[in-house]
Amino acid sequence: MRRTLILVRREIWEHPSLWAAPLAVMVLMLFAAIFGRTALPSGRLTMPPQMAQALFALGVLAFGVTQYVTMSAVLWFYATDCLYSERRDRSILFWKSMPVSDAQTVLCKALIALVVAPIGVYLLTLITSVLGFGIWALREWSGSIPPLYWDTRTWLRIEGFSLVSLIVATLWYAPLTAYLMLVSAWARRNVQLWVILPPLIALLVERIAFGTHYLTTVLLYRLGSGWQASLLVSTERLFTGPGFTLGGPGAAPAAPFEGLGAARAFANVDLWIGLAVAAVFLFAAIRIRRYRDDT
Amino acid sequence: MAAIIEARGLSKSYRSTRALEDVSFSVEPGRIVGLIGPNGAGKTTALKAIVGLTHVEGELRVLGLNPRTQRDQLMHDVCFIADVAVLPKWLRVRHALDFVAGVHPRFERSRAESFLARTSIRATSRVRELSKGMVTQLHLALVLAIDARLLVLDEPTLGLDLIYRRQFYDTILNDYFDKERTIVLATHQVEEVEHLLTDVIFIGGGRIALASSVEAIAERYVQLTVAPGEAARARALHPLYEREVFGRVSLIFEDRPASALAGLGEVRAPSIADLFIAKMQARPPGGAGDGR
């Protein structure tokens, strides 16, 4: 445990963008909450409750989505760099002089991309939305901006939905993460190019040789939002629970995790096939780091 | 006691070049072994094989383990310093200590800290802010605080100035080495290390030209310095090597008793550097190429 912790810390020392980028996004959004203006007239507005609720929900989502998009970019570069940089600067000779196995090293890097970073960013998103709306409420109290509807249940609902989506998406894209790490362990230079090239060549070969585009379909399905389909989230289901009609009397959001289709997402065999492929890629990355001769 | 390193028939090729060719040697505990050879002689390949970083043909046991398949276990007892510049540039000194303390059960942090306290390295500095000599000091501080049985050094002082080089070897000798530990170090700068070695292995073109303890060298090899007039008589005794220094001729003989030569001129044991040059240039049968 202590060992895992120090290996995780070592990754964060080497890749400060893992925390700096999400923190920068957070600061930007808090700035927006402090200095932002709206087109809405100031003073008390009368708004149908479901519209206020939807606006609020969109605000919470916006805080999250910005973070998750940033995180995806940061993790792309992390995964392509994490096993390459140590070979580029030859520091692998130092790391390999320590009693840390290649499996520990590679799995710890995967842990960063698949667990530590998503959880960290998720927590940061929670803090950002609370702080952001807190700031907005202070400004509202001072009378400079229109009031904002804070609804704890809606907030919990959106954050519950975000958490489930984040988990499912992280697992869905795990083979991509593992593939990037594999290329990072294998490529001698131009990692980004080698990430693109093999699938591209495979697609072209398939198309020319067999006239089919089966691989294209598979890749688009995997890289696209295939995971969302199984989550079965419609706007309506997101904001209301079963038995509610939007804007009806006493309309209240559903419980945080209700009816999100998480069970269905995990029952999706494609998710598990993806995870198996990810495991194979990680295993290959470990073998390459272990047995490659020209360290 | 069992040998620390037991190598039999090690061979390795990189595409067209033979890096190691049927190399056999053994290293006993408590020795300081110099692996000496010109650049490209196969030193680094041999050391990488010892720490399991490269695959070689032949039989190799280090501390009784196979370094290729039992590498993780081996690295608990073996420390390795490659060329100076392998500490990552982004690493902070303090974090380097944290890291080694976190992963190495035999690391004694206070030892490393007290060593660093004697240098001008600050705990908050990053490696990229340190001079080359300071990076080596840092690496040395980390390694010397590890209670390992075998220390493997590959050209550890490459590119350092004289003061740092001297300090490096003095520190290893004074603060680290004892009869429990074994050091194998590769270098092409012979003069630098000859006073600290107990054993030498000369390697050239992937082959071993000489493997001997330093005491045995004094018994087997003799350096004879004669006036030019005596040179012809000395040459008749088949020296391994000769060269002219300040108008006198210096010859190195193999397996010739000093008593047989004493009449010709001044006799003494050759320095390791002189012997190295003699061996490398003499090319004994089946011997070394120039390693390039």
Coordinates of C-alpha atoms in Angstrom, one line a residue:
Chain A
M1 CA 0.0 0.0 0.0
R2 CA 2.8 2.4 1.0
R3 CA 4.6 1.3 -2.1
T4 CA 1.6 1.9 -4.4
L5 CA 1.2 5.3 -2.8
I6 CA 4.8 6.3 -3.5
L7 CA 4.5 5.1 -7.0
V8 CA 1.4 7.1 -7.5
R9 CA 3.1 10.2 -6.0
R10 CA 6.0 9.7 -8.4
E11 CA 3.6 9.8 -11.4
I12 CA 2.1 13.0 -10.1
W13 CA 5.6 14.6 -9.6
E14 CA 6.5 13.7 -13.1
H15 CA 3.1 14.8 -14.7
P16 CA 2.0 17.9 -12.8
S17 CA -0.6 18.5 -15.5
L18 CA -2.6 15.7 -13.8
W19 CA -3.5 18.2 -11.0
A20 CA -2.6 21.5 -12.6
A21 CA -5.0 21.3 -15.5
P22 CA -8.1 20.4 -13.5
L23 CA -7.1 23.0 -10.9
A24 CA -6.7 25.6 -13.6
V25 CA -10.1 24.8 -15.0
M26 CA -11.6 25.0 -11.5
V27 CA -10.0 28.5 -11.0
L28 CA -11.3 29.6 -14.4
M29 CA -14.8 28.5 -13.6
L30 CA -14.7 30.2 -10.2
F31 CA -13.5 33.3 -11.9
A32 CA -16.5 33.0 -14.2
A33 CA -18.8 32.7 -11.2
I34 CA -17.2 35.8 -9.6
F35 CA -17.1 38.1 -12.7
G36 CA -19.6 36.4 -15.1
R37 CA -22.5 38.3 -16.3
T38 CA -25.8 37.0 -17.6
A39 CA -28.2 38.3 -20.2
L40 CA -31.0 37.9 -17.7
P41 CA -32.2 41.1 -16.0
S42 CA -31.2 41.5 -12.4
G43 CA -33.7 41.4 -9.6
R44 CA -36.3 38.7 -8.8
L45 CA -37.4 36.7 -11.8
T46 CA -40.4 34.6 -11.9
M47 CA -39.6 31.4 -13.7
P48 CA -41.5 28.2 -13.9
P49 CA -39.9 25.9 -11.4
Q50 CA -39.0 23.2 -13.9
M51 CA -37.2 25.8 -16.1
A52 CA -35.3 27.0 -13.1
Q53 CA -34.5 23.4 -12.2
A54 CA -33.3 22.7 -15.8
L55 CA -31.2 25.8 -15.8
F56 CA -29.6 24.8 -12.5
A57 CA -29.0 21.3 -13.7
L58 CA -27.4 22.6 -16.9
G59 CA -25.1 24.8 -14.8
V60 CA -24.0 21.8 -12.6
L61 CA -23.5 19.8 -15.8
A62 CA -21.4 22.5 -17.3
F63 CA -19.0 22.6 -14.3
G64 CA -18.6 18.8 -14.7
V65 CA -18.4 18.5 -18.5
T66 CA -15.6 21.1 -18.8
Q67 CA -13.6 19.2 -16.2
Y68 CA -14.2 15.8 -17.9
V69 CA -13.2 17.0 -21.3
T70 CA -10.0 18.5 -19.9
M71 CA -9.3 15.3 -18.1
S72 CA -9.7 13.3 -21.3
A73 CA -7.1 15.4 -23.0
V74 CA -4.7 15.3 -20.0
L75 CA -5.0 11.6 -19.7
W76 CA -4.4 11.1 -23.5
F77 CA -1.1 12.8 -23.1
Y78 CA -0.4 11.1 -19.8
A79 CA -1.0 7.6 -21.3
T80 CA 1.1 8.3 -24.4
D81 CA 4.0 9.7 -22.3
C82 CA 4.1 7.6 -19.2
L83 CA 6.2 4.7 -20.5
Y84 CA 8.0 6.7 -23.2
S85 CA 9.5 9.6 -21.3
E86 CA 11.5 7.3 -19.0
R87 CA 13.1 5.8 -22.1
R88 CA 13.6 9.2 -23.8
D89 CA 15.6 10.6 -20.9
R90 CA 17.1 7.2 -20.0
S91 CA 15.8 7.5 -16.4
I92 CA 14.4 4.0 -16.9
L93 CA 17.9 2.9 -15.9
F94 CA 17.3 4.5 -12.5
W95 CA 13.8 3.2 -12.0
K96 CA 14.9 -0.2 -13.0
S97 CA 17.7 -0.1 -10.5
M98 CA 15.0 -0.1 -7.8
P99 CA 13.3 -3.2 -6.5
V100 CA 10.0 -2.3 -8.3
S101 CA 8.7 -4.9 -10.8
D102 CA 7.6 -3.9 -14.3
A103 CA 4.1 -5.1 -13.5
Q104 CA 3.9 -2.8 -10.5
T105 CA 5.2 0.1 -12.5
V106 CA 2.8 -0.3 -15.4
L107 CA -0.2 -1.2 -13.3
C108 CA 0.4 1.9 -11.2
K109 CA 0.4 4.1 -14.3
A110 CA -2.9 2.4 -15.3
L111 CA -4.2 3.1 -11.8
I112 CA -3.5 6.8 -12.3
A113 CA -5.4 6.9 -15.6
L114 CA -8.3 4.6 -14.7
V115 CA -8.9 5.4 -11.0
V116 CA -6.9 8.2 -9.4
A117 CA -7.4 10.9 -12.0
P118 CA -11.2 10.2 -12.6
I119 CA -11.9 10.1 -8.9
G120 CA -9.8 13.2 -8.2
V121 CA -11.4 15.2 -11.0
Y122 CA -14.9 14.1 -9.9
L123 CA -14.2 15.3 -6.3
L124 CA -12.9 18.6 -7.7
T125 CA -16.1 18.9 -9.8
L126 CA -18.2 18.5 -6.6
I127 CA -16.1 21.2 -4.9
T128 CA -16.2 23.5 -8.0
S129 CA -20.0 23.3 -8.3
V130 CA -20.6 24.0 -4.6
L131 CA -18.1 26.9 -4.5
G132 CA -19.3 28.2 -7.8
F133 CA -22.9 28.3 -6.8
G134 CA -21.9 29.6 -3.4
I135 CA -20.2 32.6 -5.0
W136 CA -23.2 33.1 -7.2
A137 CA -25.4 33.1 -4.2
L138 CA -23.2 35.7 -2.5
R139 CA -23.4 37.9 -5.6
E140 CA -27.2 37.4 -5.7
W141 CA -27.4 38.4 -2.0
S142 CA -25.6 41.6 -2.8
G143 CA -28.1 42.2 -5.6
S144 CA -25.9 42.4 -8.6
I145 CA -27.2 39.3 -10.5
P146 CA -30.4 37.4 -10.9
P147 CA -31.1 34.7 -8.4
L148 CA -30.2 31.2 -9.0
Y149 CA -32.2 28.2 -8.1
W150 CA -30.2 25.9 -5.8
D151 CA -31.8 22.6 -5.4
T152 CA -29.8 20.0 -3.4
R153 CA -31.8 17.1 -4.8
T154 CA -31.2 18.2 -8.4
W155 CA -27.6 18.7 -7.6
L156 CA -27.3 15.2 -6.1
R157 CA -29.1 13.8 -9.1
I158 CA -26.7 15.4 -11.6
E159 CA -23.7 14.5 -9.6
G160 CA -25.0 10.9 -9.2
F161 CA -25.5 10.8 -13.0
S162 CA -22.0 12.2 -13.6
L163 CA -20.5 9.6 -11.3
V164 CA -22.2 6.7 -13.0
S165 CA -21.3 8.1 -16.4
L166 CA -17.7 8.7 -15.4
I167 CA -17.3 5.2 -14.1
V168 CA -18.9 3.6 -17.2
A169 CA -17.1 5.8 -19.6
T170 CA -13.7 5.2 -17.9
L171 CA -14.2 1.5 -18.2
W172 CA -15.6 1.8 -21.7
Y173 CA -12.5 3.7 -22.9
A174 CA -10.1 1.5 -20.8
P175 CA -8.9 -0.4 -23.9
L176 CA -8.0 3.0 -25.5
T177 CA -6.1 4.0 -22.4
A178 CA -4.3 0.7 -22.4
Y179 CA -3.6 0.9 -26.1
L180 CA -2.0 4.4 -25.6
M181 CA 0.2 3.0 -22.8
L182 CA 1.2 0.1 -25.0
V183 CA 2.3 2.4 -27.8
S184 CA 4.0 4.5 -25.2
A185 CA 6.0 1.4 -24.0
W186 CA 6.8 0.3 -27.6
A187 CA 7.4 3.3 -29.8
R188 CA 11.0 4.5 -30.2
R189 CA 9.9 8.0 -31.1
N190 CA 6.8 9.8 -32.4
V191 CA 4.4 8.2 -30.0
Q192 CA 1.4 10.2 -31.2
L193 CA 2.1 9.1 -34.8
W194 CA 2.4 5.5 -33.8
V195 CA -0.9 5.8 -31.9
I196 CA -2.7 6.7 -35.2
L197 CA -0.8 4.7 -37.7
P198 CA -1.4 1.0 -37.0
P199 CA -5.2 1.3 -36.8
L200 CA -5.2 3.6 -39.9
I201 CA -3.2 1.1 -41.9
A202 CA -5.3 -1.8 -40.7
L203 CA -8.5 0.1 -41.8
L204 CA -7.0 0.8 -45.2
V205 CA -5.7 -2.8 -45.6
E206 CA -9.1 -4.2 -44.7
R207 CA -10.9 -1.9 -47.1
I208 CA -8.5 -2.5 -50.0
A209 CA -8.0 -6.3 -49.5
F210 CA -11.5 -7.4 -48.5
G211 CA -13.6 -4.4 -49.4
T212 CA -15.2 -4.5 -46.0
H213 CA -15.2 -1.9 -43.2
Y214 CA -15.8 -4.1 -40.2
L215 CA -12.8 -2.6 -38.3
T216 CA -14.0 0.9 -38.9
T217 CA -17.4 0.0 -37.4
V218 CA -15.7 -1.6 -34.4
L219 CA -13.4 1.4 -33.8
L220 CA -16.2 4.0 -34.3
Y221 CA -18.4 2.1 -31.9
R222 CA -15.6 1.9 -29.3
L223 CA -14.4 5.5 -29.7
G224 CA -17.9 6.9 -30.0
S225 CA -20.3 7.1 -27.2
G226 CA -21.4 3.4 -27.2
W227 CA -21.4 3.5 -23.4
Q228 CA -24.1 6.1 -23.3
A229 CA -26.5 3.9 -25.2
S230 CA -26.6 1.4 -22.3
L231 CA -27.0 4.1 -19.7
L232 CA -30.5 4.9 -21.2
V233 CA -30.5 8.4 -20.1
S234 CA -32.9 10.8 -21.7
T235 CA -33.3 14.3 -20.5
E236 CA -36.6 13.5 -19.1
R237 CA -35.4 10.5 -17.1
L238 CA -32.5 12.6 -15.9
F239 CA -34.5 15.3 -14.4
T240 CA -37.5 13.4 -13.2
G241 CA -38.1 10.2 -11.5
P242 CA -40.6 7.6 -12.5
G243 CA -44.1 8.8 -12.0
F244 CA -43.3 12.4 -12.4
T245 CA -44.2 14.6 -15.3
L246 CA -41.9 17.4 -16.0
G247 CA -43.2 20.6 -14.4
G248 CA -46.1 18.8 -12.8
P249 CA -47.2 19.7 -9.3
G250 CA -44.7 18.7 -6.7
A251 CA -42.2 17.8 -9.4
A252 CA -39.0 16.6 -7.8
P253 CA -35.9 15.0 -9.2
A254 CA -35.3 11.3 -8.8
A255 CA -32.9 10.0 -6.2
P256 CA -29.2 10.4 -7.3
F257 CA -28.7 6.9 -8.8
E258 CA -32.3 6.0 -9.7
G259 CA -33.2 4.7 -13.1
L260 CA -29.8 5.6 -14.7
G261 CA -29.4 2.2 -16.2
A262 CA -26.1 1.5 -14.4
A263 CA -26.9 -2.1 -14.0
R264 CA -27.7 -2.4 -17.7
A265 CA -24.4 -0.7 -18.6
F266 CA -22.5 -3.2 -16.5
A267 CA -24.5 -6.1 -18.1
N268 CA -23.3 -4.9 -21.5
V269 CA -20.9 -7.6 -22.7
D270 CA -19.1 -5.1 -24.9
L271 CA -17.9 -3.3 -21.8
W272 CA -16.3 -6.5 -20.5
I273 CA -14.8 -7.4 -23.9
G274 CA -13.2 -4.0 -23.8
L275 CA -11.8 -4.6 -20.4
A276 CA -10.4 -7.9 -21.5
V277 CA -8.7 -6.2 -24.4
A278 CA -7.4 -3.6 -22.1
A279 CA -5.9 -6.3 -19.8
V280 CA -4.1 -7.8 -22.9
F281 CA -2.7 -4.5 -23.9
L282 CA -1.4 -3.8 -20.4
F283 CA 0.1 -7.2 -20.2
A284 CA 1.9 -6.6 -23.5
A285 CA 3.1 -3.2 -22.1
I286 CA 4.5 -4.9 -19.1
R287 CA 6.3 -7.6 -21.2
I288 CA 7.8 -4.9 -23.4
R289 CA 9.1 -2.9 -20.5
R290 CA 10.4 -6.0 -18.9
Y291 CA 12.2 -7.8 -21.7
R292 CA 13.1 -5.0 -24.1
D293 CA 16.8 -5.1 -24.6
D294 CA 17.8 -1.6 -25.5
T295 CA 16.9 0.2 -22.4
Chain B
M1 CA 31.8 -18.4 0.3
A2 CA 29.9 -18.7 -3.0
A3 CA 30.8 -16.4 -5.8
I4 CA 28.8 -13.2 -6.1
I5 CA 28.8 -13.4 -9.9
E6 CA 29.4 -16.5 -11.9
A7 CA 29.5 -16.1 -15.7
R8 CA 30.2 -18.8 -18.1
G9 CA 30.3 -18.5 -21.9
L10 CA 28.4 -15.2 -22.2
S11 CA 27.8 -14.2 -25.7
K12 CA 25.8 -11.4 -27.3
S13 CA 25.5 -9.9 -30.7
Y14 CA 23.9 -6.7 -31.8
R15 CA 23.0 -7.2 -35.5
S16 CA 26.5 -7.4 -37.1
T17 CA 28.7 -6.7 -34.1
R18 CA 29.6 -9.2 -31.4
A19 CA 29.3 -7.4 -28.1
L20 CA 30.4 -10.4 -26.0
E21 CA 32.1 -13.5 -27.2
D22 CA 32.3 -16.5 -24.9
V23 CA 33.1 -14.4 -21.8
S24 CA 33.6 -16.3 -18.5
F25 CA 34.6 -14.8 -15.2
S26 CA 33.6 -15.0 -11.5
V27 CA 33.6 -12.4 -8.8
E28 CA 34.2 -13.4 -5.2
P29 CA 32.6 -11.5 -2.3
G30 CA 34.4 -8.5 -0.8
R31 CA 36.2 -7.6 -4.0
I32 CA 36.3 -4.5 -6.1
V33 CA 36.5 -5.6 -9.6
G34 CA 37.4 -3.2 -12.5
L35 CA 35.9 -4.1 -15.8
I36 CA 38.3 -2.2 -18.0
G37 CA 38.2 -1.8 -21.7
P38 CA 38.0 0.8 -24.5
N39 CA 34.7 2.3 -25.6
G40 CA 32.5 -0.3 -27.2
A41 CA 34.5 -3.2 -25.7
G42 CA 31.4 -4.9 -24.3
K43 CA 31.6 -3.5 -20.8
T44 CA 28.1 -2.0 -20.7
T45 CA 26.6 -5.2 -22.2
A46 CA 28.3 -7.3 -19.5
L47 CA 27.0 -5.0 -16.7
K48 CA 23.5 -4.9 -18.1
A49 CA 23.5 -8.6 -18.3
I50 CA 24.5 -8.7 -14.6
V51 CA 21.6 -6.6 -13.6
G52 CA 19.2 -8.4 -15.9
L53 CA 18.6 -5.5 -18.3
T54 CA 19.7 -7.5 -21.4
H55 CA 19.5 -11.0 -22.6
V56 CA 22.8 -12.9 -23.2
E57 CA 23.6 -16.4 -24.3
G58 CA 25.4 -18.5 -21.7
E59 CA 25.2 -19.1 -18.0
L60 CA 25.0 -16.3 -15.6
R61 CA 24.2 -16.3 -11.9
V62 CA 24.3 -13.2 -9.7
L63 CA 23.9 -13.8 -5.9
G64 CA 22.7 -17.3 -7.0
L65 CA 19.9 -15.9 -9.0
N66 CA 19.2 -15.7 -12.7
P67 CA 19.3 -11.9 -13.4
R68 CA 16.9 -12.2 -16.3
T69 CA 14.1 -14.2 -14.8
Q70 CA 14.6 -13.3 -11.1
R71 CA 15.3 -9.7 -11.6
D72 CA 12.8 -8.3 -9.2
Q73 CA 14.2 -10.4 -6.4
L74 CA 17.8 -9.6 -7.4
M75 CA 17.3 -5.8 -7.2
H76 CA 16.8 -6.0 -3.5
D77 CA 20.5 -6.8 -3.1
V78 CA 22.0 -5.1 -6.1
C79 CA 22.5 -1.4 -6.7
F80 CA 23.2 -0.1 -10.1
I81 CA 24.5 3.3 -11.3
A82 CA 24.6 3.7 -15.1
D83 CA 26.1 6.8 -16.6
V84 CA 25.7 9.9 -14.6
A85 CA 22.7 11.5 -16.3
V86 CA 19.9 8.9 -15.6
L87 CA 18.2 10.7 -12.8
P88 CA 15.1 12.3 -14.3
K89 CA 15.4 16.0 -14.7
W90 CA 12.0 16.8 -13.1
L91 CA 12.8 14.9 -9.9
R92 CA 13.3 17.0 -6.7
V93 CA 16.0 15.9 -4.3
R94 CA 13.5 15.6 -1.5
H95 CA 11.2 13.5 -3.7
A96 CA 14.1 11.3 -4.8
L97 CA 14.7 10.4 -1.1
D98 CA 10.9 9.9 -0.6
F99 CA 10.8 7.5 -3.5
V100 CA 13.7 5.3 -2.7
A101 CA 12.6 5.2 1.0
G102 CA 9.2 4.2 -0.2
V103 CA 10.3 1.3 -2.5
H104 CA 13.5 0.1 -1.1
P105 CA 13.4 -1.9 2.2
R106 CA 17.1 -1.6 2.7
F107 CA 17.3 2.2 2.3
E108 CA 18.4 4.2 5.3
R109 CA 17.2 7.7 4.7
S110 CA 19.2 9.4 7.5
R111 CA 22.4 8.1 5.9
A112 CA 21.5 9.7 2.5
E113 CA 20.6 12.9 4.2
S114 CA 23.8 13.2 6.2
F115 CA 25.7 12.5 3.0
L116 CA 23.8 15.2 1.2
A117 CA 24.3 17.6 4.0
R118 CA 28.0 17.5 3.2
T119 CA 27.3 18.7 -0.3
S120 CA 25.8 22.0 -1.6
I121 CA 22.7 20.2 -2.9
R122 CA 19.4 21.6 -1.5
A123 CA 16.5 19.3 -0.8
T124 CA 14.1 21.4 -2.8
S125 CA 16.2 21.5 -6.0
R126 CA 15.2 19.7 -9.0
V127 CA 17.7 17.5 -10.8
R128 CA 17.7 19.8 -13.8
E129 CA 19.0 22.6 -11.6
L130 CA 22.0 20.6 -10.4
S131 CA 25.3 20.5 -12.1
K132 CA 26.5 17.2 -13.5
G133 CA 28.7 16.6 -10.5
M134 CA 25.9 17.3 -8.1
V135 CA 23.6 14.8 -9.9
T136 CA 26.2 12.2 -9.4
Q137 CA 26.6 13.1 -5.7
L138 CA 22.8 12.8 -5.4
H139 CA 22.8 9.4 -7.1
L140 CA 25.7 8.3 -4.9
A141 CA 23.9 9.5 -1.8
L142 CA 20.8 7.4 -2.7
V143 CA 22.8 4.3 -3.5
L144 CA 25.2 4.4 -0.6
A145 CA 22.3 4.6 1.8
I146 CA 21.1 1.2 0.5
D147 CA 22.5 -1.8 2.3
A148 CA 23.2 -3.8 -0.8
R149 CA 25.5 -6.8 -1.4
L150 CA 26.6 -5.9 -4.9
L151 CA 27.1 -2.4 -6.4
V152 CA 27.4 -2.2 -10.1
L153 CA 28.8 1.0 -11.6
D154 CA 28.9 1.7 -15.3
E155 CA 31.3 4.6 -16.2
P156 CA 29.9 6.4 -13.1
T157 CA 32.2 9.4 -13.4
L158 CA 31.9 10.0 -17.1
G159 CA 32.0 13.7 -17.9
L160 CA 32.8 14.8 -14.4
D161 CA 35.7 17.1 -13.5
L162 CA 38.7 15.7 -11.6
I163 CA 37.5 16.9 -8.1
Y164 CA 34.1 15.2 -8.4
R165 CA 35.7 12.0 -9.8
R166 CA 38.2 11.8 -6.9
Q167 CA 35.4 12.5 -4.4
F168 CA 33.2 9.9 -6.0
Y169 CA 35.7 7.1 -5.6
D170 CA 36.9 8.3 -2.2
T171 CA 33.4 8.2 -0.9
I172 CA 32.8 4.7 -2.2
L173 CA 36.0 3.5 -0.6
N174 CA 35.6 5.2 2.7
D175 CA 31.9 5.3 3.3
Y176 CA 30.6 2.3 1.6
F177 CA 33.0 -0.5 0.9
D178 CA 33.6 -3.3 3.4
K179 CA 34.3 -7.0 3.3
E180 CA 30.6 -7.8 3.1
R181 CA 30.1 -5.9 -0.1
T182 CA 31.3 -6.4 -3.6
I183 CA 31.7 -3.7 -6.3
V184 CA 31.9 -4.2 -10.0
L185 CA 32.8 -1.1 -12.0
A186 CA 33.3 -0.5 -15.7
T187 CA 35.5 2.2 -16.9
H188 CA 37.9 3.1 -19.6
Q189 CA 39.7 5.6 -17.4
V190 CA 42.1 3.2 -15.8
E191 CA 44.4 5.6 -13.9
E192 CA 41.4 6.8 -12.0
V193 CA 40.5 3.5 -10.4
E194 CA 43.6 1.5 -10.2
H195 CA 44.4 2.3 -6.6
L196 CA 41.1 1.0 -5.4
L197 CA 40.7 -2.2 -7.4
T198 CA 41.4 -5.7 -6.0
D199 CA 40.7 -7.4 -9.3
V200 CA 40.8 -6.4 -12.9
I201 CA 39.1 -7.8 -16.0
F202 CA 40.4 -6.4 -19.2
I203 CA 37.9 -6.7 -22.0
G204 CA 38.3 -5.8 -25.6
G205 CA 36.2 -6.6 -28.7
G206 CA 33.8 -8.6 -26.6
R207 CA 36.5 -10.9 -25.2
I208 CA 38.4 -11.1 -22.0
A209 CA 42.0 -10.3 -22.4
L210 CA 43.0 -10.7 -18.8
A211 CA 41.1 -11.5 -15.6
S212 CA 43.3 -11.5 -12.5
S213 CA 43.6 -10.2 -9.0
V214 CA 45.9 -7.2 -8.5
E215 CA 48.3 -9.3 -6.4
A216 CA 48.6 -11.9 -9.1
I217 CA 49.4 -9.2 -11.6
A218 CA 52.5 -8.3 -9.7
E219 CA 53.6 -11.9 -9.7
R220 CA 53.0 -12.5 -13.4
Y221 CA 54.0 -9.2 -15.0
V222 CA 57.2 -7.3 -14.8
Q223 CA 58.0 -3.9 -16.2
L224 CA 61.6 -3.4 -17.2
T225 CA 63.1 -0.1 -17.9
V226 CA 66.4 -0.1 -19.8
A227 CA 68.7 2.3 -21.5
P228 CA 68.3 2.2 -25.3
G229 CA 71.6 0.3 -25.6
E230 CA 70.2 -2.6 -23.6
A231 CA 66.9 -2.7 -25.5
A232 CA 68.0 -5.3 -28.0
R233 CA 68.9 -7.8 -25.3
A234 CA 65.7 -7.1 -23.5
R235 CA 63.7 -7.6 -26.7
A236 CA 65.2 -11.0 -27.2
L237 CA 63.3 -12.1 -24.1
H238 CA 60.0 -11.5 -26.0
P239 CA 58.3 -8.7 -24.1
L240 CA 54.6 -8.3 -24.4
Y241 CA 54.9 -4.6 -25.2
E242 CA 57.4 -1.9 -25.3
R243 CA 57.5 1.9 -25.5
E244 CA 60.0 4.6 -25.3
V245 CA 59.8 7.1 -22.4
F246 CA 62.2 9.9 -21.9
G247 CA 64.9 8.3 -23.9
R248 CA 64.6 5.0 -22.0
V249 CA 62.8 1.9 -23.2
S250 CA 60.1 0.4 -21.0
L251 CA 59.1 -3.2 -21.6
I252 CA 56.5 -5.4 -20.1
F253 CA 57.0 -9.1 -19.7
E254 CA 54.6 -11.8 -19.0
D255 CA 55.5 -14.9 -16.9
R256 CA 59.1 -14.0 -16.7
P257 CA 60.7 -14.0 -13.2
A258 CA 61.9 -10.5 -12.2
S259 CA 65.2 -12.1 -11.2
A260 CA 65.9 -13.0 -14.9
L261 CA 65.4 -9.4 -15.9
A262 CA 67.1 -7.6 -13.0
G263 CA 70.5 -7.6 -14.6
L264 CA 69.2 -5.6 -17.6
G265 CA 67.8 -2.6 -15.9
E266 CA 65.2 -1.3 -13.4
V267 CA 62.5 -3.8 -12.6
R268 CA 59.1 -3.2 -11.0
A269 CA 55.5 -4.2 -11.2
P270 CA 53.7 -2.5 -14.1
S271 CA 50.8 -0.2 -13.3
I272 CA 47.4 -1.4 -14.3
A273 CA 47.2 1.3 -16.9
D274 CA 50.4 0.3 -18.5
L275 CA 49.5 -3.4 -18.4
F276 CA 46.1 -2.6 -19.9
I277 CA 47.7 -0.8 -22.8
A278 CA 50.2 -3.6 -23.2
K279 CA 47.5 -6.3 -23.2
M280 CA 45.2 -4.4 -25.6
Q281 CA 47.9 -3.6 -28.1
A282 CA 49.7 -6.9 -27.8
R283 CA 46.7 -8.9 -29.0
P284 CA 47.5 -12.3 -27.6
P285 CA 46.4 -15.3 -29.6
G286 CA 42.6 -15.3 -30.0
G287 CA 42.7 -12.0 -28.3
A288 CA 41.1 -8.7 -28.4
G289 CA 40.2 -6.5 -31.3
D290 CA 40.2 -2.8 -30.8
G291 CA 36.6 -2.9 -29.7
R292 CA 35.3 -0.3 -32.2

